[in-house]
Short mmCIF file of C-alpha atoms in Angstrom, two decimals:
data_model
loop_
_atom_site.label_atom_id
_atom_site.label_comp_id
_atom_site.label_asym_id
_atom_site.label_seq_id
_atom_site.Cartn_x
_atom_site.Cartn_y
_atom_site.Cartn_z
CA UNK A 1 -14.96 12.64 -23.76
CA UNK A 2 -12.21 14.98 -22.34
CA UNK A 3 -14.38 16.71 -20.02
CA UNK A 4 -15.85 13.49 -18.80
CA UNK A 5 -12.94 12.59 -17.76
CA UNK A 6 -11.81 15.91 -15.90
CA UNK A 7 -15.08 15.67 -13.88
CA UNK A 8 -14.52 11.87 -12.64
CA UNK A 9 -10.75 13.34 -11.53
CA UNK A 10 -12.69 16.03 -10.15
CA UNK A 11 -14.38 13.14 -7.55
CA UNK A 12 -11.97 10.74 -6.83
CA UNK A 13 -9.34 13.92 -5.42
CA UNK A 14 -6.46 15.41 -6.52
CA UNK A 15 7.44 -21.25 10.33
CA UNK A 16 8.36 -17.80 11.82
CA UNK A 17 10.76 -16.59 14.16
CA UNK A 18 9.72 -15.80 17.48
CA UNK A 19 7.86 -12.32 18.83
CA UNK A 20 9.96 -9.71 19.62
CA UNK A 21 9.04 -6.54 21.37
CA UNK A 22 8.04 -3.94 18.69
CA UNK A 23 10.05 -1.39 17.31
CA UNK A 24 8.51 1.75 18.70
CA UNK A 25 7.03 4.64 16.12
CA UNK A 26 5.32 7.64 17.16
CA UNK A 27 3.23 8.46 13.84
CA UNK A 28 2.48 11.76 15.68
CA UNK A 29 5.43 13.20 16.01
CA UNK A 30 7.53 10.39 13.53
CA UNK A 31 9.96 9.47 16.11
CA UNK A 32 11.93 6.13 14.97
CA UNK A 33 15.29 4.40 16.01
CA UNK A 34 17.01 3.02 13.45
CA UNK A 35 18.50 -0.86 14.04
CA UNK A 36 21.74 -1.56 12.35
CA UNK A 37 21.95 -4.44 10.77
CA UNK A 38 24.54 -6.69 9.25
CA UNK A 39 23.17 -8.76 6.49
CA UNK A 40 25.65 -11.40 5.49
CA UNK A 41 23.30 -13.51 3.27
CA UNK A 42 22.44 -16.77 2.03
CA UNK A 43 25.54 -19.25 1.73
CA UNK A 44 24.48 -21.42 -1.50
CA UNK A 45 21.57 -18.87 -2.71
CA UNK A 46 23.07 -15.82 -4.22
CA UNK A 47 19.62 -14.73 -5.58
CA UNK A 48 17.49 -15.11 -2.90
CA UNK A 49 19.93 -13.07 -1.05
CA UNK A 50 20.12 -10.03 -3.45
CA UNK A 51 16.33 -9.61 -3.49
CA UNK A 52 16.54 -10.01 0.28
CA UNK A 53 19.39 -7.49 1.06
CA UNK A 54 17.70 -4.95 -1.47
CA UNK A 55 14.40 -5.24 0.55
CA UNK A 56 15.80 -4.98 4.08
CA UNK A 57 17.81 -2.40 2.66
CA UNK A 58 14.74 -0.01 1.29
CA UNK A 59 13.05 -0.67 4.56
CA UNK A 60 13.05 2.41 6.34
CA UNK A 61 14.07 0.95 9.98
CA UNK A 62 17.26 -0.42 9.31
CA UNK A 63 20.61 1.01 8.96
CA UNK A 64 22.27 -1.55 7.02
CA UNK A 65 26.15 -1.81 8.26
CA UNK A 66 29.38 -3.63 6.68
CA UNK A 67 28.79 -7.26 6.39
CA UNK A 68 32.50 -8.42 8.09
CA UNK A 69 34.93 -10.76 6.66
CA UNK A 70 33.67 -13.82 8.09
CA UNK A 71 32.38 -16.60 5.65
CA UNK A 72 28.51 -16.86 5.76
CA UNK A 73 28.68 -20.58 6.58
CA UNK A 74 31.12 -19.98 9.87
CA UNK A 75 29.17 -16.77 11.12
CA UNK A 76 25.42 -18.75 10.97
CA UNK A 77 27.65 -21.03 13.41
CA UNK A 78 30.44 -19.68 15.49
CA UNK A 79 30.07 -15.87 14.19
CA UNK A 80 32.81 -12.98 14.99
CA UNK A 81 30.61 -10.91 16.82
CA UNK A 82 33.43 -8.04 17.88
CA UNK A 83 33.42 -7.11 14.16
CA UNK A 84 30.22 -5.11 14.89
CA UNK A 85 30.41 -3.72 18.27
CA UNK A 86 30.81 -0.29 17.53
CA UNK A 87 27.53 0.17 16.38
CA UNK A 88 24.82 0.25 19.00
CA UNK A 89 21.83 -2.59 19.22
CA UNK A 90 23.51 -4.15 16.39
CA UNK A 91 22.08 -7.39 15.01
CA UNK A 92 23.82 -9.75 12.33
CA UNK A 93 21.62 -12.20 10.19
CA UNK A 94 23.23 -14.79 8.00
CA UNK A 95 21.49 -17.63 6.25
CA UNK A 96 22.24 -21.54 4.59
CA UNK A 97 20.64 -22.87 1.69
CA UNK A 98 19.93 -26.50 0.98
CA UNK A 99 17.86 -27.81 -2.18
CA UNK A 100 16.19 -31.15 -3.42
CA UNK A 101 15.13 -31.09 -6.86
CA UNK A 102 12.81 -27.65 -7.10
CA UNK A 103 12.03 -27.61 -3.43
CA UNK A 104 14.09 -24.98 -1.55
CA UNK A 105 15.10 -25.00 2.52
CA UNK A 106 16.83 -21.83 3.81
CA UNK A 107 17.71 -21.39 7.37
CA UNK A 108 18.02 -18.41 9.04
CA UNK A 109 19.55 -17.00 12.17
CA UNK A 110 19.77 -13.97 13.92
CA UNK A 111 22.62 -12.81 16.64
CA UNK A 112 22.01 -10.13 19.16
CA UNK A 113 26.03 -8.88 18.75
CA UNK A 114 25.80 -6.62 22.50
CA UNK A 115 24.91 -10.16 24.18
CA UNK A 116 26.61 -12.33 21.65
CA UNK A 117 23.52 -14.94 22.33
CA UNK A 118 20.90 -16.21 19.11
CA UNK A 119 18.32 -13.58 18.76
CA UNK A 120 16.25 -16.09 16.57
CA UNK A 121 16.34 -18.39 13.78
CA UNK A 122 14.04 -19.82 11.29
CA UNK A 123 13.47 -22.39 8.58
CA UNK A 124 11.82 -21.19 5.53
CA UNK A 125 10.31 -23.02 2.32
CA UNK A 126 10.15 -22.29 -1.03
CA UNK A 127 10.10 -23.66 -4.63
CA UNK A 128 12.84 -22.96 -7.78
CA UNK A 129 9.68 -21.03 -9.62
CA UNK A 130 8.55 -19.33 -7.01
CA UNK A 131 11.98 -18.30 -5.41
CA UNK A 132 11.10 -14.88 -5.39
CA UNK A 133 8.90 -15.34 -2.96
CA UNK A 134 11.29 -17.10 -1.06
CA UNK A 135 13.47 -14.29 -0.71
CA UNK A 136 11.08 -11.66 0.11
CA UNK A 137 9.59 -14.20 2.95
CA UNK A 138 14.03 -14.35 4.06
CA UNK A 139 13.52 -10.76 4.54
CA UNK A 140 9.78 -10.75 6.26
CA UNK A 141 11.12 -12.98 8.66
CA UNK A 142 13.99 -10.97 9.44
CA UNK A 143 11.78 -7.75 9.77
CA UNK A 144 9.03 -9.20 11.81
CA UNK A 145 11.84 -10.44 14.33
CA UNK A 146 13.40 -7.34 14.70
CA UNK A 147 10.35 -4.94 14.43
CA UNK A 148 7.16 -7.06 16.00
CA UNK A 149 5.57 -6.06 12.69
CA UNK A 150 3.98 -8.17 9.84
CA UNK A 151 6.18 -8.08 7.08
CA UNK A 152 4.90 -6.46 3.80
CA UNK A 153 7.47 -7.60 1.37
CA UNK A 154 5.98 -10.77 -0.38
CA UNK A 155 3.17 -8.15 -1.20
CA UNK A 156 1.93 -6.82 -4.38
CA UNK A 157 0.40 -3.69 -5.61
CA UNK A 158 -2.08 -2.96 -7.93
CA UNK A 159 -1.84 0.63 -9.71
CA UNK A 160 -3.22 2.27 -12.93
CA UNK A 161 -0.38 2.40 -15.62
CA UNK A 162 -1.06 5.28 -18.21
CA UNK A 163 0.47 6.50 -21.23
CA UNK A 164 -0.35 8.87 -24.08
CA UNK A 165 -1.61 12.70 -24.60
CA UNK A 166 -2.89 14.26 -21.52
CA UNK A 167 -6.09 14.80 -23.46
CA UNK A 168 -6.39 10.95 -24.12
CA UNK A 169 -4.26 9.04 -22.36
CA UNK A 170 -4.74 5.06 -21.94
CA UNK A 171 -5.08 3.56 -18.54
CA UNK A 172 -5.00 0.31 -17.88
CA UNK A 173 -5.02 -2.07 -14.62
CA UNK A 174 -1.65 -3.10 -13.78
CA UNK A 175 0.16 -5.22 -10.82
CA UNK A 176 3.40 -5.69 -9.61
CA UNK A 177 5.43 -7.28 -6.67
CA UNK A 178 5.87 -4.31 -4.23
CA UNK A 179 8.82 -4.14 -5.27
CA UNK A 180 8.51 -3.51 -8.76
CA UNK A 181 9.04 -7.22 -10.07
CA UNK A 182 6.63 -9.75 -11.86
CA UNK A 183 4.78 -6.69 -13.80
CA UNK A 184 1.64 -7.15 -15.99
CA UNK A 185 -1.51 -5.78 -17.07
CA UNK A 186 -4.55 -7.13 -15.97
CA UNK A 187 -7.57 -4.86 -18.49
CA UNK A 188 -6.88 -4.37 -22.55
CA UNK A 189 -5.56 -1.00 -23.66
CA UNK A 190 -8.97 -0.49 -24.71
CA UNK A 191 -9.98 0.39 -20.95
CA UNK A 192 -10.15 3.64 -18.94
CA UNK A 193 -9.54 2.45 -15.48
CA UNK A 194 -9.68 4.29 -12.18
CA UNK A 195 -9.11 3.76 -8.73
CA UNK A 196 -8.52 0.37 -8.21
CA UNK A 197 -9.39 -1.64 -5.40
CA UNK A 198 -8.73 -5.21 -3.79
CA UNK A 199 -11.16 -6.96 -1.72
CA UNK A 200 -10.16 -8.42 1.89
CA UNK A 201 -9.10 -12.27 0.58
CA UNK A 202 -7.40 -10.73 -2.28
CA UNK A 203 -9.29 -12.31 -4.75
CA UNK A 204 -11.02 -10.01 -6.48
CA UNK A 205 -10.50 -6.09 -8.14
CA UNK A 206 -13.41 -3.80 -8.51
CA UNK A 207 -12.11 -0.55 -10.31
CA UNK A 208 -14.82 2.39 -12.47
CA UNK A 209 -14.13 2.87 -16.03
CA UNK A 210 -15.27 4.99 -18.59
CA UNK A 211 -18.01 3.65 -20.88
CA UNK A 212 -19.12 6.34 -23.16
CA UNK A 213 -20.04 9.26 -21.16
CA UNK A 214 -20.82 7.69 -17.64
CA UNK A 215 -18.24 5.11 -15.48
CA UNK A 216 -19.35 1.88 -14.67
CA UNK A 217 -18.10 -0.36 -11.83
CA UNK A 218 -16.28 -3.84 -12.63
CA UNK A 219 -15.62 -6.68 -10.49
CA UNK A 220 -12.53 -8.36 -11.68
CA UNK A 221 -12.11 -12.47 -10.51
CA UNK A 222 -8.00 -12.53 -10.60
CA UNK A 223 -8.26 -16.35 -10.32
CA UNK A 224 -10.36 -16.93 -13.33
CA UNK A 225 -9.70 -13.68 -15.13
CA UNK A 226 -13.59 -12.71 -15.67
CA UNK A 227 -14.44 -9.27 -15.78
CA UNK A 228 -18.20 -8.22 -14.82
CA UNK A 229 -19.99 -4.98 -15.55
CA UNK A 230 -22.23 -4.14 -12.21
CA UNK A 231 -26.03 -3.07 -13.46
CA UNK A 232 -25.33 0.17 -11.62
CA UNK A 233 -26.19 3.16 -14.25
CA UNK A 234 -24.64 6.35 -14.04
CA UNK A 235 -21.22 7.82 -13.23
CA UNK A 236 -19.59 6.04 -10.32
CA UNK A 237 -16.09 6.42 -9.06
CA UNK A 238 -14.04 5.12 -5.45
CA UNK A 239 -15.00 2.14 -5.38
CA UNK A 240 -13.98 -0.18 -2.18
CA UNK A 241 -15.06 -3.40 -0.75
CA UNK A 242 -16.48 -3.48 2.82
CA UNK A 243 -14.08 -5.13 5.69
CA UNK A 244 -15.98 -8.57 5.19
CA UNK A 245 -15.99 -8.69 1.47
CA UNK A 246 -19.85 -8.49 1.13
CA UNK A 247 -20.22 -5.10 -0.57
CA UNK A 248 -18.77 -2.33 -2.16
CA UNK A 249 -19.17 1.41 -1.36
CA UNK A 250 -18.71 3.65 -4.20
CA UNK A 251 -19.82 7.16 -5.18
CA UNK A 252 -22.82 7.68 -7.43
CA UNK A 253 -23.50 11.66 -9.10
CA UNK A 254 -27.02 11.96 -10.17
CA UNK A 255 -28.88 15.96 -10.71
CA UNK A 256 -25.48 18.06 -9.35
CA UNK A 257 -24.94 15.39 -6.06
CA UNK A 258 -22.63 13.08 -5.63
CA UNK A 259 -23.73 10.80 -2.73
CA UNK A 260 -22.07 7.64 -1.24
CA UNK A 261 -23.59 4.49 -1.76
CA UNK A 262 -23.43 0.53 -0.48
CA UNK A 263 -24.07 -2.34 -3.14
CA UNK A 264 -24.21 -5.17 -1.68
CA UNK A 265 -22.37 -8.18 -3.57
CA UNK A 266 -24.90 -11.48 -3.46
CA UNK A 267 -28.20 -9.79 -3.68
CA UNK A 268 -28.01 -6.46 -5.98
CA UNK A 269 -29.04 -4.25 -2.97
CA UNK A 270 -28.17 -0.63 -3.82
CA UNK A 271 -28.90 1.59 -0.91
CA UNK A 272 -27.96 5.46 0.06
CA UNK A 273 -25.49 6.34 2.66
CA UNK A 274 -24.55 10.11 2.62
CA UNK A 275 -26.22 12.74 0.53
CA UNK A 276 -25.68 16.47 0.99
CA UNK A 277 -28.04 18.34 -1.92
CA UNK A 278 -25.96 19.45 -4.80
CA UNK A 279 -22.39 18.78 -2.97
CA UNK A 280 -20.08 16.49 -3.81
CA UNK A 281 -19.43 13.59 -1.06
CA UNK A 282 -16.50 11.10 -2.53
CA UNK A 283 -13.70 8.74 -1.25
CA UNK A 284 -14.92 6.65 0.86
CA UNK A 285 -12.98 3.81 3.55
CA UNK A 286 -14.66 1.77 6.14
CA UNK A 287 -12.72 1.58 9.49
CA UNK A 288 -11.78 -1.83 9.90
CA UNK A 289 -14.03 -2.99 12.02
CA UNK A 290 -16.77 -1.93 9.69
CA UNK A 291 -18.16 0.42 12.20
CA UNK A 292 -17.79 3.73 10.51
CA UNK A 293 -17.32 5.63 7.18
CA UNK A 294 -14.72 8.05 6.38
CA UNK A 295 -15.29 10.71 2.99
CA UNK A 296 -14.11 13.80 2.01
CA UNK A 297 -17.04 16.09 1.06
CA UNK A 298 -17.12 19.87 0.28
CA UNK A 299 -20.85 20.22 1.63
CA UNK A 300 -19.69 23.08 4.62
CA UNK A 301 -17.83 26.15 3.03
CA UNK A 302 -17.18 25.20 -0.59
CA UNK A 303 -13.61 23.68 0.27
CA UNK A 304 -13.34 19.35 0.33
CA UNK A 305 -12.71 18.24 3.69
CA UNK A 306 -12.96 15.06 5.76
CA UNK A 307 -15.78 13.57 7.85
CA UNK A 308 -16.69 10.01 9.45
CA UNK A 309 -20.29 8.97 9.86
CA UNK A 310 -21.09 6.41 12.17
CA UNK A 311 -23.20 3.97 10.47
CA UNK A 312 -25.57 2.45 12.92
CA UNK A 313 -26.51 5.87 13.80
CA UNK A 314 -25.96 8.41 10.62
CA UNK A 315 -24.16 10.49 12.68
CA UNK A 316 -21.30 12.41 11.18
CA UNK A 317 -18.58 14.52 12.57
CA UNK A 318 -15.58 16.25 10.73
CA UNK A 319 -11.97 15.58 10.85
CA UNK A 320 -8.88 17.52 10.73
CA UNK A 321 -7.68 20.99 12.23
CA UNK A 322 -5.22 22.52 9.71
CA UNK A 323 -6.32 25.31 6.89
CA UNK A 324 -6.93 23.90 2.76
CA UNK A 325 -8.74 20.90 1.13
CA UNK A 326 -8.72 17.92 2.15
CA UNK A 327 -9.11 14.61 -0.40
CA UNK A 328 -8.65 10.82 -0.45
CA UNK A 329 -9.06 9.67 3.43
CA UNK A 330 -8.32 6.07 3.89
CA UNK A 331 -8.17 3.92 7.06
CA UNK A 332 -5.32 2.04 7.94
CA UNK A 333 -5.37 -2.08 8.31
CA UNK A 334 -4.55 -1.66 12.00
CA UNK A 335 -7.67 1.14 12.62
CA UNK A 336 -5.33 3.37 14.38
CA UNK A 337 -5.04 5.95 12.05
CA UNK A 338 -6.20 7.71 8.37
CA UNK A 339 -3.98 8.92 5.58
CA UNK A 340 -5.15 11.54 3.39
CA UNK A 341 -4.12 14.11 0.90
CA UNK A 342 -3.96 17.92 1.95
CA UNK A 343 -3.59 20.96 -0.43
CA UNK A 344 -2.98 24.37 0.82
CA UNK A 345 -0.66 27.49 -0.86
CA UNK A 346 -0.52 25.85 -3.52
CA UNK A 347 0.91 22.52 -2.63
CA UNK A 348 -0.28 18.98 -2.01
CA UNK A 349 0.91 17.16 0.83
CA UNK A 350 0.07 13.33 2.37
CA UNK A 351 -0.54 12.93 5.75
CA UNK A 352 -1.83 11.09 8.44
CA UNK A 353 -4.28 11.59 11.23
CA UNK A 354 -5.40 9.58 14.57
CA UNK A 355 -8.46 7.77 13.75
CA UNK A 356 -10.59 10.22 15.84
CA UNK A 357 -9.59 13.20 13.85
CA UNK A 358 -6.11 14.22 16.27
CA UNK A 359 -2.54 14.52 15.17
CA UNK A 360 -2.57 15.77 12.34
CA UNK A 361 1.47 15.12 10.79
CA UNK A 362 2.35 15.90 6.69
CA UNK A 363 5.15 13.04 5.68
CA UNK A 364 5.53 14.62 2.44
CA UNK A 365 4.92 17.24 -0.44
CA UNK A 366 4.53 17.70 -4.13
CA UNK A 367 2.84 19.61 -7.04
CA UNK A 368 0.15 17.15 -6.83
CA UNK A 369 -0.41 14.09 -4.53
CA UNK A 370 -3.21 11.73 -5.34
CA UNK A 371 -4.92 8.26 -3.92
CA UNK A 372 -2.76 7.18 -0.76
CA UNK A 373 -3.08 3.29 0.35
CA UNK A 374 -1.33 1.74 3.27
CA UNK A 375 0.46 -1.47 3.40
CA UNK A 376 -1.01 -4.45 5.07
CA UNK A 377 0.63 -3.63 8.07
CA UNK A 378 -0.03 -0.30 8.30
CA UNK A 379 3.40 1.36 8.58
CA UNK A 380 4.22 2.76 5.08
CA UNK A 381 2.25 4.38 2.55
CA UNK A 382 1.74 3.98 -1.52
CA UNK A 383 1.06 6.96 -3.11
CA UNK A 384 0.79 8.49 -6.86
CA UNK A 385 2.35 12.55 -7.39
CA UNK A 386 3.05 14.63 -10.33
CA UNK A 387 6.26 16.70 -9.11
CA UNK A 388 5.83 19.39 -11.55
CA UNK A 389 2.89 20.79 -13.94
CA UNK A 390 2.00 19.00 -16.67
CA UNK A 391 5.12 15.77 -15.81
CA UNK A 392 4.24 12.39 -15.18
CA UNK A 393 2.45 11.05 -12.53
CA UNK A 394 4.88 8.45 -10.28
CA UNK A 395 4.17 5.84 -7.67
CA UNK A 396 6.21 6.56 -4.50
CA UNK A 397 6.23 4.90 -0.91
CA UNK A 398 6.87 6.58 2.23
CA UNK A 399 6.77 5.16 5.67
CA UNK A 400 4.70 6.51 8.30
CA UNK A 401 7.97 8.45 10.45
CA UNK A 402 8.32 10.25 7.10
CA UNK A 403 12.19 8.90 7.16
CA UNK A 404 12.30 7.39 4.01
CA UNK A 405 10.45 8.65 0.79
CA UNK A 406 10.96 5.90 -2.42
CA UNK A 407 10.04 6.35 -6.01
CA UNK A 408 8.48 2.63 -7.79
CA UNK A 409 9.68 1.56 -10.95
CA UNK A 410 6.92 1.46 -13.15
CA UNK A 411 6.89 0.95 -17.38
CA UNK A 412 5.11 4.33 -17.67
CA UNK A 413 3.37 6.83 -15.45
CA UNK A 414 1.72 5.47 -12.17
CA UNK A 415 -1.65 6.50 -10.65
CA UNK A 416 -3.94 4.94 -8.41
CA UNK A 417 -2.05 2.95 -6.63
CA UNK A 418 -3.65 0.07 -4.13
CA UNK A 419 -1.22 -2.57 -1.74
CA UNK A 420 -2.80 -5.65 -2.06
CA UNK A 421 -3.96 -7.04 1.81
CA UNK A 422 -2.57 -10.16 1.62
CA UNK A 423 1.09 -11.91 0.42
CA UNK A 424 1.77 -13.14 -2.58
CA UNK A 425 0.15 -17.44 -1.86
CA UNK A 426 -3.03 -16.09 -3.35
CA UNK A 427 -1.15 -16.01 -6.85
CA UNK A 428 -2.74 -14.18 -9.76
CA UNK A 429 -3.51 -16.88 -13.15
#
């Protein structure tokens, strides 16, 4: 059993406020200015504000400066602007709340404190049980103003929590509120997940587990809770739904090859993408647009690197400039660029590449980096590492600049991490 489950490692690689103009990043050379921002809170709604504050606060593109002495209900009025004036492109965002029964109303408003005029406001609803989500939508709102952005922080992320002996350790489907709340498990202990994945509505979770001594693929409904078996024999790992939902690709090994394949969803279709005779193609991520493939694949010189095929023609074309292996490409939600996982000297890093293969930037190191997925709107990375031999594997988030490098709170060690594409309305039963 334990060297089944070194060879499946082996594959799957080591109402809003109005539009602002966009905070400018350069992924390419991770220029970003930082906008200080005063954060008075929520008069009335001292929880929604501390899960607000601590998410505007982890965001990587604000400097968060002294909230003033002002009460919160005078400054979402008449504020004292000067108090802030000494720190350049300074905003200040304060807040009301007002409830009826379990319904929640907070108000928002922002104040550009150069020009001393309303940078924007908002009105945002929420319920008592779900006030949580209220908050994190406080701070989305807030973010999107001031950044152009879609806000990830009423998100969630699905990860592989495992625990035991390295030789037999338990792994089990797991998801959390990005930022760390609302934890549960999602398989029995009795699982071996890998890899899991979301599809585009957020509705479903197909993930390989071990069954015996081959992986099969599930399909996981997260509304009704049922949990399919695909009929697809074998060992299969990296599984991921296509851009429309239809199909999954995943990666089949059958006689020494490990080929990528397409199943499509409705009709049982099973059909052959890439195969390069006893080489090992695995990882796969469809561009957004559904147009192209992206793998890592050691089938030129021995060593794993990165190639996109073109699917209406087969054509395929590597990626990437810089010396080492190369392992877990994945598009990002916006097309613009791919994140992957580098090792070379000894040392894994993550980084990002323009779409066509240019650019190449490393936003971080480790003793081993593993599965990278990109927030919804593509400016900040989940991935798992294991900072020294033989330690625990950790979830950590980094944003695309490579400012700002997080560690996740999770119960035990974190692998396989996946940000789920859409906010937290499509609730998990």
């Amino acid at each position: 059993m334990g060297n089944i489950i070194l060879y499946v490692a082996l594959w799957i690689g080591i109402s809003c406020l109005s539009p602002a103009q966009a905070l400018r990043i350069d992924i390419t050379k991770g220029v970003m200015r930082k906008i200080p921002l005063a954060f008075l809170g929520i008069q009335g709604g001292e929880r929604l504000e501390k899960v607000a504050k601590d998410d505007l606060e982890n965001a990587s593109i604000f400097t968060m400066i002294p909230s003033g002495t002002q009460s919160k209900q005078a400054a979402f009025v008449r504020p004292e602007l000067w108090q802030w004036e000494g720190y350049d492109g300074a905003v200040m965002a304060t807040g009301i709340l007002t409830q009826d029964g379990e319904d929640l109303l907070v108000k928002i408003r922002l104040y550009d404190v150069m020009t001393k005029k309303i940078l924007g406001e908002a009105t945002i609803k929420g319920t008592q049980p779900k006030w949580r989500h209220l908050a994190h939508k406080i701070a989305d709102a807030i973010y999107e103003r001031l950044t152009g952005e879609t806000g990830y922080f009423n998100t969630q992320i699905f990860y592989i929590d495992q625990y035991g002996p390295a030789s037999k350790k338990t792994r089990r489907l797991a998801v959390m509120d990005q930022d760390g709340a609302n934890h549960r498990y999602l398989t029995p202990d009795s699982y071996m997940a890998l890899t899991p994945q979301c599809s585009p509505n957020g509705s479903l979770v197909t993930f390989s587990a071990l069954h015996g001594y081959a992986s099969r693929l599930h399909l996981l409904d997260l509304a009704s809770g049922r949990n399919a078996v695909l009929p697809i024999q074998g060992i299969t790992v990296s599984p991921r739904f296509s851009p429309d939902g239809s199909h999954l690709i995943y990666c089949l090994a059958k006689q020494g090859t490990t080929s990528v394949r397409s199943y499509t969803l409705a009709s049982g279709e099973d059909r052959q993408l890439t195969r390069s005779e006893g080489k090992i193609d695995v990882s796969p991520s469809y561009s957004p647009d559904g147009k192209q493939l992206v793998f890592a694949s050691d089938r030129v010189g021995g060593k794993s690197k990165l190639y996109a095929m073109t699917l209406s023609t087969g054509a395929i074309k590597r990626l990437g400039s810089w010396e080492g292996s190369y392992f877990c490409p994945v598009w990002s939600p916006n097309g613009k660029w791919i994140a992957f996982v580098r090792s070379y000297g000894g040392t894994y890093y993550i980084g990002v590449m323009a779409a066509d293969g240019s650019g190449e930037r490393m936003l971080a190191a480790d003793h081993v980096i593993d599965t990278p997925s990109w927030a919804p709107n593509s400016q900040l990375l989940l991935f798992a590492a294991q900072q020294k031999r033989f330690g625990p594997f950790c979830l950590f988030r980094v944003d695309v600049a490579g400012h700002v490098l997080k560690k996740l709170p999770t119960p035990h060690e974190g692998n396989h991490p996946y940000w789920r594409p859409l906010s937290g309305e499509n609730e998990i039963n």
